[in-house]
Structure formats: structure tokens, C-alpha cells
Short mmCIF file of N, CA and C in Angstrom, two decimals:
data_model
loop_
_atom_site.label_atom_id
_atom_site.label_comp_id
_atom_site.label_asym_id
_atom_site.label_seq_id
_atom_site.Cartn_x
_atom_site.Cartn_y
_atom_site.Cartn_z
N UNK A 13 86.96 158.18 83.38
CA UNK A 13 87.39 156.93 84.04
C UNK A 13 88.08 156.03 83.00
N UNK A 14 89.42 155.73 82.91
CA UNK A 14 90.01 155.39 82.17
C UNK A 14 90.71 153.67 82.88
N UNK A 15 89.92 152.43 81.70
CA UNK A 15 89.60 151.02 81.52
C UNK A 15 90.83 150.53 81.11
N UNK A 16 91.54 150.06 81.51
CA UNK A 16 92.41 148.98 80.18
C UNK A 16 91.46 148.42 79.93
N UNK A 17 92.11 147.71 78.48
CA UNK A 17 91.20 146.55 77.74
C UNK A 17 91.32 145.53 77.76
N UNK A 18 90.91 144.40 77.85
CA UNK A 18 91.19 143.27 78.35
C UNK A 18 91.71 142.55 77.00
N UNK A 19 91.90 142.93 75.55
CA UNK A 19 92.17 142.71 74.83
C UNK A 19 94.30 143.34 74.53
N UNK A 20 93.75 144.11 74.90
CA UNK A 20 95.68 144.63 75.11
C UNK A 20 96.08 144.05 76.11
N UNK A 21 95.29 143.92 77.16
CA UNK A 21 95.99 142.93 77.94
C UNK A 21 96.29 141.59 77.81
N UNK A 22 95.64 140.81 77.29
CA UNK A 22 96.02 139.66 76.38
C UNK A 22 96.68 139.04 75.80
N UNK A 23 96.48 140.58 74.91
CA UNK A 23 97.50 140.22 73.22
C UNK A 23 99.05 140.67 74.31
N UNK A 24 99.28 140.84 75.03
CA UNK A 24 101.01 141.65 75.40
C UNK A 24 101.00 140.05 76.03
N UNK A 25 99.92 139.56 77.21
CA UNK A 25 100.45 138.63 77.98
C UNK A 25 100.50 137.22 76.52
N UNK A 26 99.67 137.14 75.35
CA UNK A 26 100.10 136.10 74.55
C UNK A 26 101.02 136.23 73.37
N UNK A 27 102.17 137.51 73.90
CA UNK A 27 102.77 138.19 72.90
C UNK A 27 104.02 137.27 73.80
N UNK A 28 104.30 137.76 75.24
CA UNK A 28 105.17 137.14 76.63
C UNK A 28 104.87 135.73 76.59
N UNK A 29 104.28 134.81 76.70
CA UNK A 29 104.35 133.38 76.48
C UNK A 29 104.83 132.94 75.58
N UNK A 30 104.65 133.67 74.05
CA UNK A 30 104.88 132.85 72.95
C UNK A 30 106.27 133.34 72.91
N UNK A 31 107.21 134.42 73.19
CA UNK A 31 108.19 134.59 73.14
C UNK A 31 108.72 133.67 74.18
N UNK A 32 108.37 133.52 75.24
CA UNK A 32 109.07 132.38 76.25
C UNK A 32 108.95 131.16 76.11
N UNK A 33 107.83 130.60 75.43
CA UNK A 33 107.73 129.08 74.52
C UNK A 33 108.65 128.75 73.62
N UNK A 34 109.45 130.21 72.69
CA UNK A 34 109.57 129.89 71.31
C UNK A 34 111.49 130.18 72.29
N UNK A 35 111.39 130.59 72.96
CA UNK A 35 113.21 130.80 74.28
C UNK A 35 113.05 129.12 74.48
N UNK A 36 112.23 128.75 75.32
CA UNK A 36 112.68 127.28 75.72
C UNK A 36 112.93 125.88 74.66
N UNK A 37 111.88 126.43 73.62
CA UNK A 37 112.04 125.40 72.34
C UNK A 37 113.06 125.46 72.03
N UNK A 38 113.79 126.62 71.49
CA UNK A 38 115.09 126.72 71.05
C UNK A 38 115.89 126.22 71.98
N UNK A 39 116.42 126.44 73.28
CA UNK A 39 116.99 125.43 74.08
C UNK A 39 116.64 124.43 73.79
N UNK A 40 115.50 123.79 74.24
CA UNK A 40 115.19 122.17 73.75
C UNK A 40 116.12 121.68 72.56
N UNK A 41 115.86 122.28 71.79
CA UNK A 41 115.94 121.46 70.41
C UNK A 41 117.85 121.90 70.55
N UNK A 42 118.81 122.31 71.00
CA UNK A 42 119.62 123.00 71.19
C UNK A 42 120.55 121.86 71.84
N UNK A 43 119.72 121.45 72.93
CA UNK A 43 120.09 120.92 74.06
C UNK A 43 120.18 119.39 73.38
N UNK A 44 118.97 118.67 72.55
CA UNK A 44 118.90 117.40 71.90
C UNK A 44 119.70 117.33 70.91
N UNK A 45 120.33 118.54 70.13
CA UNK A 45 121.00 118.37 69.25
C UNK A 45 122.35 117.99 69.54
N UNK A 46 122.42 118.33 70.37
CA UNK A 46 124.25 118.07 71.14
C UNK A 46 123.99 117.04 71.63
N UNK A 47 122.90 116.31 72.62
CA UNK A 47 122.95 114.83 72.85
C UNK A 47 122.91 113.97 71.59
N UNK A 48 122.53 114.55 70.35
CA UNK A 48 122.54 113.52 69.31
C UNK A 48 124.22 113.50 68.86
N UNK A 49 124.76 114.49 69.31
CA UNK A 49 126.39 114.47 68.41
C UNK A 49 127.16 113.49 69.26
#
């Protein structure tokens, strides 16, 4: 009987957030930099 682990499952889904946190920051800061010019 074969488990995923709730630990691989995790680490992939807090692997997918932090890559999509670190996508929108970069817009952010992207986006403020051109309102500052």
C-alpha cells in the first residue's frame, strides 16, 4: 500500500508558493520602479 508523504507534499506545494511570491514581488517592485521614473 503505497502513502505519499505529507512532507513531499509540502516541500513541492512550499517550493510553488515561494516561486509565485518571489513572480509577483518581482512585478511589484518592477511595476513601482517605473512609477518612480
Amino acid at each position: 500500500m503505497e502513502k505519499k508523504s505529507p512532507d513531499k507534499i509540502a516541500g513541492a506545494w512550499y517550493k510553488k508558493s515561494l516561486c509565485v511570491l518571489v513572480y509577483y514581488f518581482h512585478i511589484y517592485r518592477v511595476q513601482s520602479f517605473f512609477t518612480l521614473l
